[in-house]
Coordinates of N, CA, C and O and ligand atoms in Angstrom, one line a residue:
M86 N -27.0 5.4 -10.1 CA -26.3 4.5 -11.1 C -27.3 4.1 -12.2 O -28.5 4.1 -12.0
I87 N -26.7 3.7 -13.3 CA -27.5 3.3 -14.4 C -27.0 1.9 -14.9 O -25.8 1.7 -14.9
N88 N -27.9 1.0 -15.3 CA -27.3 -0.3 -15.7 C -26.8 -0.2 -17.2 O -27.2 0.7 -18.0
Q89 N -26.0 -1.1 -17.6 CA -25.3 -1.1 -18.9 C -26.3 -1.1 -20.0 O -26.1 -0.4 -21.0
K90 N -27.4 -1.9 -19.9 CA -28.3 -2.1 -20.9 C -29.0 -0.7 -21.2 O -29.1 -0.3 -22.4
I91 N -29.4 0.0 -20.2 CA -30.1 1.3 -20.3 C -29.1 2.3 -20.8 O -29.4 3.1 -21.7
E92 N -27.9 2.3 -20.3 CA -26.9 3.2 -20.8 C -26.7 3.1 -22.3 O -26.6 4.1 -23.0
D93 N -26.5 1.8 -22.7 CA -26.3 1.6 -24.2 C -27.5 2.1 -25.0 O -27.3 2.7 -26.0
A94 N -28.7 1.8 -24.5 CA -29.9 2.2 -25.2 C -30.0 3.7 -25.3 O -30.4 4.3 -26.3
L95 N -29.7 4.4 -24.2 CA -29.8 5.9 -24.2 C -28.7 6.5 -25.1 O -29.0 7.4 -25.8
N96 N -27.6 5.9 -25.1 CA -26.5 6.4 -26.0 C -26.9 6.2 -27.5 O -26.7 7.1 -28.3
R97 N -27.6 5.1 -27.8 CA -28.1 4.9 -29.2 C -29.2 6.0 -29.5 O -29.2 6.5 -30.6
Q98 N -30.0 6.3 -28.6 CA -31.0 7.3 -28.8 C -30.4 8.7 -29.0 O -30.9 9.5 -29.8
I99 N -29.4 9.0 -28.2 CA -28.7 10.2 -28.4 C -28.2 10.4 -29.8 O -28.3 11.4 -30.5
N100 N -27.6 9.3 -30.3 CA -27.1 9.3 -31.7 C -28.2 9.5 -32.7 O -28.1 10.3 -33.7
L101 N -29.4 8.9 -32.4 CA -30.5 9.0 -33.3 C -31.0 10.5 -33.3 O -31.4 11.0 -34.4
E102 N -31.1 11.1 -32.1 CA -31.5 12.5 -32.1 C -30.6 13.4 -32.9 O -31.0 14.3 -33.6
Q103 N -29.3 13.1 -32.7 CA -28.3 13.9 -33.5 C -28.4 13.7 -35.0 O -28.3 14.6 -35.8
S104 N -28.7 12.4 -35.4 CA -28.9 12.1 -36.8 C -30.2 12.8 -37.3 O -30.2 13.3 -38.4
S105 N -31.2 13.0 -36.4 CA -32.4 13.7 -36.8 C -32.1 15.1 -37.1 O -32.5 15.7 -38.1
A106 N -31.2 15.7 -36.2 CA -30.8 17.1 -36.4 C -30.1 17.3 -37.7 O -30.4 18.2 -38.5
Q107 N -29.2 16.3 -38.0 CA -28.5 16.4 -39.3 C -29.4 16.3 -40.5 O -29.3 17.0 -41.5
L108 N -30.4 15.4 -40.4 CA -31.4 15.1 -41.5 C -32.2 16.4 -41.7 O -32.3 16.9 -42.9
Y109 N -32.7 17.0 -40.6 CA -33.5 18.2 -40.8 C -32.7 19.4 -41.3 O -33.3 20.3 -42.0
L110 N -31.5 19.5 -40.9 CA -30.6 20.6 -41.5 C -30.4 20.4 -43.0 O -30.5 21.4 -43.7
A111 N -30.2 19.2 -43.4 CA -30.0 18.9 -44.8 C -31.3 19.2 -45.6 O -31.3 19.8 -46.7
M112 N -32.5 18.8 -45.0 CA -33.8 19.1 -45.6 C -34.0 20.7 -45.7 O -34.5 21.2 -46.7
S113 N -33.6 21.4 -44.6 CA -33.7 22.8 -44.6 C -32.9 23.4 -45.8 O -33.4 24.3 -46.5
A114 N -31.7 23.0 -46.0 CA -30.8 23.5 -47.0 C -31.5 23.2 -48.4 O -31.4 24.0 -49.3
H115 N -32.1 22.0 -48.5 CA -32.8 21.6 -49.8 C -33.9 22.7 -50.1 O -34.1 23.1 -51.2
C116 N -34.7 23.0 -49.0 CA -35.8 24.0 -49.2 C -35.3 25.4 -49.6 O -35.8 26.1 -50.4
E117 N -34.2 25.7 -48.9 CA -33.6 27.0 -49.1 C -33.1 27.1 -50.6 O -33.3 28.2 -51.2
A118 N -32.6 26.0 -51.1 CA -32.1 26.1 -52.5 C -33.2 26.2 -53.5 O -33.0 26.7 -54.6
K119 N -34.5 25.9 -53.0 CA -35.6 26.1 -53.9 C -36.4 27.4 -53.6 O -37.5 27.6 -54.0
S120 N -35.7 28.2 -52.8 CA -36.3 29.5 -52.4 C -37.5 29.4 -51.5 O -38.3 30.4 -51.3
F121 N -37.7 28.2 -50.9 CA -38.8 28.1 -49.9 C -38.2 28.4 -48.5 O -37.8 27.5 -47.8
R122 N -38.1 29.7 -48.2 CA -37.4 30.1 -47.0 C -38.1 29.8 -45.7 O -37.6 29.6 -44.7
G123 N -39.5 29.7 -45.8 CA -40.3 29.4 -44.7 C -40.2 28.0 -44.2 O -39.9 27.7 -43.1
F124 N -40.3 27.1 -45.2 CA -40.1 25.6 -44.9 C -38.6 25.4 -44.4 O -38.4 24.6 -43.4
A125 N -37.7 26.1 -45.0 CA -36.3 26.0 -44.6 C -36.1 26.5 -43.1 O -35.5 25.8 -42.3
Q126 N -36.8 27.6 -42.8 CA -36.7 28.1 -41.4 C -37.3 27.1 -40.4 O -36.8 26.8 -39.3
W127 N -38.5 26.5 -40.8 CA -39.2 25.6 -39.9 C -38.3 24.4 -39.7 O -38.2 23.9 -38.5
L128 N -37.7 23.9 -40.7 CA -36.8 22.7 -40.6 C -35.5 23.0 -39.8 O -35.0 22.1 -39.1
R129 N -35.0 24.2 -40.0 CA -33.8 24.6 -39.2 C -34.1 24.6 -37.7 O -33.3 24.1 -36.9
L130 N -35.3 25.1 -37.4 CA -35.7 25.1 -35.9 C -35.9 23.7 -35.5 O -35.6 23.3 -34.3
Q131 N -36.4 22.8 -36.4 CA -36.6 21.4 -36.0 C -35.3 20.8 -35.7 O -35.2 20.0 -34.8
A132 N -34.3 21.1 -36.5 CA -32.9 20.6 -36.3 C -32.4 21.0 -34.9 O -31.9 20.2 -34.2
Q133 N -32.7 22.2 -34.6 CA -32.2 22.7 -33.3 C -32.9 22.0 -32.1 O -32.3 21.7 -31.1
E134 N -34.2 21.7 -32.3 CA -35.0 21.0 -31.3 C -34.4 19.6 -31.1 O -34.3 19.1 -30.0
E135 N -34.0 19.0 -32.2 CA -33.5 17.6 -32.1 C -32.2 17.6 -31.3 O -31.9 16.7 -30.5
T136 N -31.4 18.7 -31.5 CA -30.1 18.8 -30.8 C -30.5 18.9 -29.3 O -29.8 18.3 -28.4
T137 N -31.5 19.7 -29.0 CA -31.9 19.8 -27.6 C -32.4 18.5 -27.0 O -32.0 18.2 -25.9
H138 N -33.1 17.7 -27.8 CA -33.5 16.4 -27.4 C -32.3 15.5 -27.0 O -32.3 14.8 -26.0
A139 N -31.3 15.6 -27.9 CA -30.0 14.8 -27.6 C -29.4 15.3 -26.3 O -29.0 14.5 -25.5
L140 N -29.3 16.6 -26.2 CA -28.6 17.1 -25.0 C -29.3 16.8 -23.7 O -28.6 16.6 -22.7
K141 N -30.6 16.8 -23.7 CA -31.4 16.4 -22.5 C -31.0 15.0 -22.1 O -30.8 14.7 -20.9
L142 N -30.8 14.1 -23.1 CA -30.5 12.7 -22.7 C -29.0 12.7 -22.3 O -28.7 11.9 -21.4
V143 N -28.2 13.5 -22.9 CA -26.8 13.5 -22.5 C -26.7 13.9 -21.0 O -26.0 13.2 -20.2
T144 N -27.4 15.0 -20.6 CA -27.4 15.4 -19.2 C -27.9 14.3 -18.3 O -27.3 14.0 -17.2
F145 N -29.0 13.6 -18.7 CA -29.5 12.6 -17.9 C -28.5 11.4 -17.7 O -28.3 10.9 -16.6
V146 N -27.9 11.0 -18.8 CA -26.9 9.9 -18.7 C -25.8 10.3 -17.7 O -25.4 9.5 -16.8
L147 N -25.3 11.5 -17.9 CA -24.2 11.9 -17.0 C -24.6 12.1 -15.6 O -23.9 11.7 -14.6
D148 N -25.8 12.6 -15.4 CA -26.3 12.8 -14.0 C -26.5 11.5 -13.3 O -26.4 11.4 -12.0
R149 N -26.7 10.4 -14.0 CA -26.9 9.1 -13.4 C -25.6 8.4 -13.3 O -25.5 7.2 -12.9
G150 N -24.5 9.0 -13.6 CA -23.2 8.4 -13.4 C -22.8 7.5 -14.6 O -21.9 6.6 -14.5
G151 N -23.6 7.7 -15.7 CA -23.3 6.8 -16.9 C -22.2 7.4 -17.8 O -21.7 8.5 -17.5
R152 N -21.8 6.7 -18.8 CA -20.7 7.1 -19.7 C -21.3 7.5 -21.0 O -22.2 6.8 -21.6
L153 N -20.9 8.6 -21.5 CA -21.4 9.1 -22.8 C -20.6 8.4 -23.9 O -19.3 8.4 -23.9
D154 N -21.3 7.7 -24.9 CA -20.6 7.0 -25.9 C -21.1 7.5 -27.3 O -22.0 7.0 -27.9
L155 N -20.4 8.6 -27.7 CA -20.8 9.2 -28.9 C -20.3 8.4 -30.1 O -19.1 8.0 -30.1
R156 N -21.1 8.3 -31.1 CA -20.7 7.6 -32.4 C -20.8 8.5 -33.6 O -21.4 9.6 -33.5
A157 N -20.3 8.0 -34.7 CA -20.4 8.8 -35.9 C -21.9 9.0 -36.3 O -22.7 8.1 -36.1
I158 N -22.2 10.2 -36.8 CA -23.6 10.4 -37.2 C -23.8 10.1 -38.7 O -22.9 10.6 -39.5
E159 N -24.8 9.4 -39.0 CA -25.1 8.9 -40.4 C -25.2 10.2 -41.3 O -26.0 11.1 -40.9
A160 N -24.6 10.1 -42.4 CA -24.8 11.3 -43.4 C -26.2 11.2 -43.9 O -26.7 10.2 -44.3
P161 N -26.9 12.4 -44.0 CA -28.3 12.4 -44.5 C -28.2 12.3 -46.1 O -27.2 12.6 -46.7
P162 N -29.4 12.0 -46.7 CA -29.4 12.1 -48.2 C -29.2 13.5 -48.7 O -29.3 14.4 -47.9
K163 N -28.9 13.6 -50.0 CA -28.7 15.0 -50.5 C -29.9 15.4 -51.3 O -30.1 16.6 -51.6
E164 N -30.8 14.5 -51.7 CA -32.0 14.8 -52.4 C -33.3 14.4 -51.7 O -33.2 13.3 -51.1
F165 N -34.3 15.3 -51.7 CA -35.5 14.9 -51.0 C -36.7 15.0 -51.9 O -37.8 14.9 -51.4
G166 N -36.6 15.3 -53.2 CA -37.7 15.4 -54.1 C -38.5 16.7 -53.9 O -37.9 17.8 -53.5
T167 N -39.8 16.6 -54.1 CA -40.7 17.8 -53.9 C -40.9 18.1 -52.4 O -40.5 17.3 -51.6
I168 N -41.5 19.3 -52.2 CA -41.7 19.6 -50.8 C -42.6 18.6 -50.1 O -42.5 18.2 -49.0
T169 N -43.6 18.2 -50.9 CA -44.6 17.2 -50.3 C -43.8 15.9 -50.0 O -44.0 15.3 -48.9
Q170 N -43.0 15.4 -50.9 CA -42.2 14.2 -50.7 C -41.3 14.4 -49.5 O -41.1 13.5 -48.7
L171 N -40.7 15.6 -49.4 CA -39.8 15.9 -48.2 C -40.6 15.7 -46.9 O -40.1 15.1 -46.0
F172 N -41.8 16.3 -46.8 CA -42.6 16.1 -45.6 C -43.1 14.7 -45.4 O -43.3 14.3 -44.2
E173 N -43.3 14.0 -46.4 CA -43.6 12.5 -46.2 C -42.4 11.9 -45.5 O -42.6 11.0 -44.6
Q174 N -41.2 12.3 -45.9 CA -40.0 11.7 -45.2 C -39.9 12.2 -43.8 O -39.4 11.4 -42.9
V175 N -40.3 13.4 -43.5 CA -40.3 13.9 -42.1 C -41.2 13.1 -41.3 O -40.8 12.6 -40.2
L176 N -42.4 12.8 -41.8 CA -43.4 12.1 -41.0 C -42.9 10.6 -40.8 O -43.0 10.1 -39.7
E177 N -42.4 10.0 -41.9 CA -41.9 8.7 -41.8 C -40.7 8.6 -40.7 O -40.7 7.7 -39.9
H178 N -39.9 9.6 -40.7 CA -38.8 9.6 -39.8 C -39.3 9.8 -38.4 O -38.8 9.0 -37.5
E179 N -40.2 10.6 -38.2 CA -40.8 10.8 -36.8 C -41.5 9.5 -36.3 O -41.4 9.2 -35.1
R180 N -42.1 8.8 -37.2 CA -42.7 7.5 -36.8 C -41.6 6.5 -36.4 O -41.8 5.8 -35.4
K181 N -40.5 6.6 -37.1 CA -39.4 5.7 -36.7 C -38.9 6.0 -35.3 O -38.7 5.2 -34.5
I182 N -38.8 7.3 -35.1 CA -38.3 7.8 -33.8 C -39.3 7.4 -32.7 O -38.9 7.0 -31.6
T183 N -40.5 7.5 -33.0 CA -41.5 7.1 -32.0 C -41.3 5.7 -31.6 O -41.4 5.3 -30.4
G184 N -41.0 4.8 -32.6 CA -40.8 3.4 -32.3 C -39.6 3.2 -31.4 O -39.6 2.4 -30.5
T185 N -38.5 4.0 -31.6 CA -37.3 3.8 -30.8 C -37.5 4.3 -29.4 O -37.1 3.7 -28.4
I186 N -38.3 5.4 -29.3 CA -38.6 6.0 -28.0 C -39.5 5.0 -27.2 O -39.2 4.7 -26.0
N187 N -40.4 4.4 -27.9 CA -41.3 3.5 -27.2 C -40.5 2.2 -26.7 O -40.8 1.7 -25.6
A188 N -39.6 1.8 -27.6 CA -38.8 0.6 -27.2 C -37.9 0.9 -26.0 O -37.8 0.1 -25.1
L189 N -37.4 2.1 -26.0 CA -36.6 2.6 -24.9 C -37.4 2.7 -23.6 O -36.9 2.3 -22.5
F190 N -38.6 3.2 -23.7 CA -39.5 3.3 -22.5 C -39.8 1.9 -22.0 O -39.7 1.7 -20.8
E191 N -40.1 1.0 -22.9 CA -40.4 -0.4 -22.5 C -39.2 -1.0 -21.8 O -39.4 -1.7 -20.8
C192 N -38.0 -0.8 -22.3 CA -36.8 -1.3 -21.8 C -36.6 -0.8 -20.3 O -36.3 -1.6 -19.4
S193 N -36.8 0.5 -20.1 CA -36.6 1.0 -18.8 C -37.7 0.5 -17.8 O -37.4 0.2 -16.6
R194 N -38.9 0.2 -18.3 CA -39.9 -0.4 -17.5 C -39.5 -1.8 -17.1 O -39.6 -2.2 -15.9
Q195 N -39.0 -2.6 -18.1 CA -38.6 -4.0 -17.8 C -37.4 -4.0 -16.8 O -37.4 -4.9 -15.9
E196 N -36.5 -3.0 -16.9 CA -35.4 -3.0 -16.0 C -35.7 -2.3 -14.7 O -34.8 -2.2 -13.9
K197 N -36.9 -1.9 -14.5 CA -37.3 -1.2 -13.3 C -36.5 0.0 -13.1 O -36.1 0.3 -11.9
D198 N -36.1 0.7 -14.2 CA -35.3 2.0 -14.0 C -36.4 3.1 -14.1 O -36.7 3.6 -15.1
F199 N -36.9 3.5 -12.9 CA -38.0 4.4 -12.8 C -37.5 5.8 -13.2 O -38.3 6.6 -13.8
A200 N -36.3 6.2 -12.9 CA -35.8 7.5 -13.3 C -35.8 7.7 -14.8 O -36.3 8.7 -15.4
S201 N -35.4 6.6 -15.5 CA -35.4 6.7 -17.0 C -36.8 6.7 -17.5 O -37.1 7.5 -18.5
E202 N -37.7 5.9 -16.9 CA -39.1 5.9 -17.4 C -39.7 7.3 -17.3 O -40.3 7.7 -18.2
I203 N -39.5 7.9 -16.2 CA -40.0 9.3 -16.0 C -39.5 10.3 -17.0 O -40.2 11.1 -17.6
T204 N -38.1 10.2 -17.2 CA -37.5 11.1 -18.2 C -38.1 10.9 -19.6 O -38.3 11.8 -20.3
L205 N -38.2 9.6 -19.9 CA -38.7 9.2 -21.2 C -40.1 9.6 -21.5 O -40.6 9.7 -22.6
Q206 N -40.9 9.8 -20.4 CA -42.3 10.1 -20.6 C -42.4 11.4 -21.4 O -43.3 11.6 -22.3
W207 N -41.5 12.3 -21.2 CA -41.5 13.6 -21.9 C -41.3 13.3 -23.4 O -42.0 14.0 -24.2
Y208 N -40.5 12.4 -23.7 CA -40.2 12.1 -25.2 C -41.4 11.4 -25.8 O -41.7 11.6 -27.0
V209 N -42.1 10.6 -25.0 CA -43.3 9.9 -25.5 C -44.3 10.9 -25.9 O -44.9 10.9 -27.0
T210 N -44.5 11.9 -25.0 CA -45.5 13.0 -25.3 C -45.1 13.8 -26.5 O -45.9 14.2 -27.3
E211 N -43.8 14.1 -26.5 CA -43.2 15.0 -27.6 C -43.5 14.3 -28.9 O -43.8 15.0 -29.9
Q212 N -43.3 13.0 -29.0 CA -43.5 12.3 -30.3 C -44.9 12.4 -30.8 O -45.2 12.5 -32.0
V213 N -45.9 12.5 -29.9 CA -47.3 12.6 -30.3 C -47.4 14.0 -31.0 O -48.0 14.1 -32.1
E214 N -46.8 15.0 -30.4 CA -46.9 16.4 -31.0 C -46.1 16.4 -32.4 O -46.5 17.0 -33.4
E215 N -44.9 15.8 -32.4 CA -44.1 15.8 -33.6 C -44.8 15.1 -34.8 O -44.8 15.6 -35.9
E216 N -45.4 14.0 -34.5 CA -46.1 13.3 -35.6 C -47.3 14.1 -36.0 O -47.6 14.1 -37.2
A217 N -48.0 14.6 -35.1 CA -49.2 15.4 -35.4 C -48.9 16.6 -36.3 O -49.5 16.9 -37.3
T218 N -47.8 17.3 -35.9 CA -47.4 18.5 -36.7 C -47.0 18.2 -38.1 O -47.4 18.8 -39.0
A219 N -46.1 17.1 -38.2 CA -45.7 16.7 -39.5 C -46.9 16.3 -40.4 O -47.0 16.6 -41.6
G220 N -47.8 15.5 -39.7 CA -49.0 15.0 -40.5 C -49.9 16.2 -40.9 O -50.4 16.1 -42.1
Q221 N -50.0 17.2 -40.1 CA -50.8 18.4 -40.5 C -50.2 19.1 -41.7 O -50.9 19.5 -42.7
I222 N -48.9 19.3 -41.6 CA -48.3 20.0 -42.8 C -48.4 19.2 -44.0 O -48.7 19.7 -45.1
L223 N -48.3 17.9 -43.9 CA -48.4 17.0 -45.1 C -49.8 17.1 -45.6 O -50.0 17.1 -46.9
D224 N -50.8 17.0 -44.8 CA -52.2 17.1 -45.2 C -52.4 18.4 -46.0 O -53.1 18.4 -47.0
Q225 N -51.9 19.5 -45.4 CA -52.1 20.8 -46.1 C -51.4 20.8 -47.4 O -52.0 21.3 -48.4
L226 N -50.2 20.3 -47.5 CA -49.5 20.2 -48.8 C -50.2 19.4 -49.8 O -50.4 19.8 -51.0
R227 N -50.8 18.3 -49.4 CA -51.6 17.5 -50.3 C -52.8 18.2 -50.8 O -53.2 18.0 -51.9
A228 N -53.4 19.0 -49.9 CA -54.7 19.7 -50.2 C -54.4 20.8 -51.2 O -55.2 21.0 -52.2
I229 N -53.3 21.5 -51.0 CA -53.1 22.7 -51.9 C -52.3 22.4 -53.2 O -52.4 23.1 -54.1
G230 N -51.5 21.3 -53.1 CA -50.7 21.0 -54.3 C -49.5 21.9 -54.4 O -49.4 22.8 -53.6
E231 N -48.7 21.7 -55.4 CA -47.5 22.5 -55.4 C -47.4 23.5 -56.6 O -46.4 24.1 -56.8
K232 N -48.6 23.6 -57.3 CA -48.6 24.5 -58.5 C -49.1 25.9 -58.3 O -48.5 26.8 -58.8
G233 N -50.1 26.1 -57.4 CA -50.6 27.4 -57.2 C -49.9 28.2 -56.2 O -48.8 27.9 -55.7
G234 N -50.6 29.3 -55.7 CA -50.0 30.2 -54.7 C -50.1 29.6 -53.3 O -49.4 30.2 -52.4
G235 N -50.9 28.6 -53.1 CA -51.1 28.1 -51.7 C -49.8 27.6 -51.1 O -49.6 27.9 -49.9
I236 N -48.9 27.1 -51.8 CA -47.7 26.6 -51.2 C -46.8 27.7 -50.7 O -46.2 27.6 -49.7
W237 N -46.9 28.9 -51.4 CA -46.2 30.0 -51.0 C -46.8 30.6 -49.7 O -46.0 31.1 -48.8
Y238 N -48.1 30.5 -49.6 CA -48.7 31.0 -48.4 C -48.3 30.1 -47.2 O -48.0 30.6 -46.1
L239 N -48.3 28.8 -47.4 CA -47.9 27.8 -46.4 C -46.5 28.1 -46.0 O -46.1 28.1 -44.8
D240 N -45.6 28.3 -47.0 CA -44.2 28.6 -46.8 C -44.1 29.8 -45.8 O -43.3 29.8 -44.9
S241 N -44.8 30.9 -46.1 CA -44.7 32.1 -45.3 C -45.2 31.8 -43.9 O -44.7 32.3 -42.9
K242 N -46.3 31.0 -43.8 CA -46.9 30.7 -42.5 C -45.9 29.9 -41.6 O -45.6 30.2 -40.5
L243 N -45.2 28.9 -42.2 CA -44.3 28.1 -41.5 C -43.0 28.8 -41.1 O -42.4 28.5 -40.1
G244 N -42.7 29.8 -41.9 CA -41.5 30.7 -41.6 C -41.7 31.5 -40.4 O -40.7 32.0 -39.8
K245 N -42.9 31.6 -39.9 CA -43.2 32.4 -38.6 C -43.0 31.6 -37.4 O -43.2 32.0 -36.3
R246 N -42.7 30.3 -37.6 CA -42.5 29.4 -36.4 C -41.4 30.0 -35.5 O -40.3 30.4 -36.0
G247 N -41.6 30.0 -34.2 CA -40.6 30.5 -33.3 C -40.0 29.4 -32.5 O -40.6 28.3 -32.5
A248 N -38.8 29.6 -32.0 CA -38.1 28.5 -31.2 C -38.9 28.3 -29.9 O -39.5 29.2 -29.3
K249 N -39.0 27.0 -29.5 CA -39.7 26.6 -28.3 C -39.0 27.1 -27.0 O -37.8 27.0 -27.0
Ligands
LIG781 FE1 -38.3 14.7 -33.8 O1 -38.1 14.0 -32.1 FE2 -36.5 14.0 -31.1 O2 -37.2 12.9 -29.9

């Protein structure tokens, strides 16, 4: 069984993961429209990963006898500025998600819901990787700038990302 407070919090996180997928898909389309197909591919895979994050939580809620409470997904922005500005938004978004995951982890600890705590450990670790990766891409973009050939090299490098 799962208590109501944890069930509600997990359902909110499921919605956030799906909003993340929506956001990254919109960002991917933005890059594609500027012919940056590598960044677009990287973000599309990121969107797929976010859907996987949502589905893992869906399975967990249902396995615990909880009720899935799906809500409307917030529409993402249509404009993201330059590629560097876009990745600033990726990093900012991941930091926000880290905050919600940490709050959820703390809540399961307070409620002595050990199964949730163990499941959420994976998300805590994943957020370290997500922030580090977004931060590295942003550092590289800031170092090479957007005017020379460096950005096209980075674009082709990120386009080689494979699905996890
Ligand atoms: Fe981008 O991370 Fe999900 O949880």
